[in-house]
Amino acid sequence: MKLVTFCTRDDPAERVGVLKDSGVMLLPGVRDMNQLIVEGLPDVVHDGVDIPLDQVTLLSPIPRPMQDVLCLGLNYADHRKESRSFNAEDFKLEKDLPVYFSKRVSYSQGTGAPIPAHSDVTKELDYECELAVIIGRDALNVTEEEAGQYVFGYTVLNDVTARDLQHAHKQWHFGKSLEGFAPMGPCIVTAEEIAFPPALELTCTVNGELRQHSNTELLIHTIPEIISQLSHGFTLKAGSIIATGTPSGVGMGRGEFLQPGDVVTCAIEGIGALTNTVE
C-alpha cells in the first residue's frame, strides 16, 4: 500500500490517503500520518473517496515528524571513500561502527516543493538520496531477527546538507538541519510490500544528469543491525524516521554544489521519485 499526505486544488487542508493509479483514496477519520502510524490503518479502508490525481498535490508523507530524523553517515563504502578524499580529517573513522547523527525537521516538504538555497549562510549546498525507514511501533531491546516486525514502511528522503557548515562546526547537526533540508516522498510504501531487508535500486539526478546509482543491499550497516543497535540504547518510538545513508556521487565528491534553479530527483525502486528545485 502506498500512503500519502496530500491537499487538493480547491482545499489546502492536509489529508491522508492511499495512492492508486487512478487517484488518491481519502482515508476518513485519519488526522495525519503520525496518527495513522501510531494507531494503525482504519478498520474499513475501502470506503474512502477517490480523488483524481490531477486535483491532488502530494505533500511529504510526514510533513511534521514527531522527532528529529535519525541518520546514518558513511554507510556505503564508495561514499566513505569520496568523503575521505574531500576531507580526510572530518570523515576519519576510528572504528568500524555506525555513524549516527540527528537532523532537525520542523517541516518536511514533498515532491514538487522547493529546496531553499540559504545562500546567506551556505555556499556548498549538497544532495543525498537515501532510503528512509519508518518505525511502526515502539522498539526496545529488539534483536536483528525481530527488527522487520517493527517497520511500518519506507520512503525516499533527500538529506540536503550545507557542507561548509558541516565542516566548519566539526559536527553534522547544524549543516543538516536548515529549514527545508528534509524533503520526503512521494509516499510511504508499507512494509509488507517490500522484502526485508530491502534490496532496492537507488538513483539521484541533477538537471537530468545521473549522479548517484546504487542499491540498498550495499549498506555497510544493515537495517536490522541499525534498528537492533539503536533499540538497545533507547526506545525507538513509533513514527521515528531513520535515514539509512547515501552512496557516492554527491556534490561534495564531485566538487559541484547545488545552485538556484537546479532540479534534484531522488528515486528508489518500488517507492517512486522525489523531485525538488533549488530556490
CSV table of N, CA, C and O in Angstrom, one decimal, residues 15 17 43 220 245:
chain,number,residue,atom,x,y,z
A,15,ARG,N,-4.6,16.1,4.1
A,15,ARG,CA,-5.3,14.9,4.3
A,15,ARG,C,-4.4,13.7,4.1
A,15,ARG,O,-3.4,13.8,3.5
A,17,GLY,N,-4.2,9.7,2.6
A,17,GLY,CA,-4.9,8.7,1.7
A,17,GLY,C,-4.0,7.7,1.1
A,17,GLY,O,-2.9,7.6,1.5
A,43,ASP,N,-10.2,0.4,10.3
A,43,ASP,CA,-10.8,-0.9,10.1
A,43,ASP,C,-11.3,-1.0,8.7
A,43,ASP,O,-11.2,-2.1,8.0
A,220,ILE,N,26.5,-0.8,4.5
A,220,ILE,CA,27.5,-1.4,5.3
A,220,ILE,C,26.9,-1.9,6.6
A,220,ILE,O,27.1,-3.1,7.0
A,245,GLY,N,21.5,6.4,5.0
A,245,GLY,CA,22.8,6.7,4.4
A,245,GLY,C,22.7,6.9,2.9
A,245,GLY,O,21.7,6.5,2.2
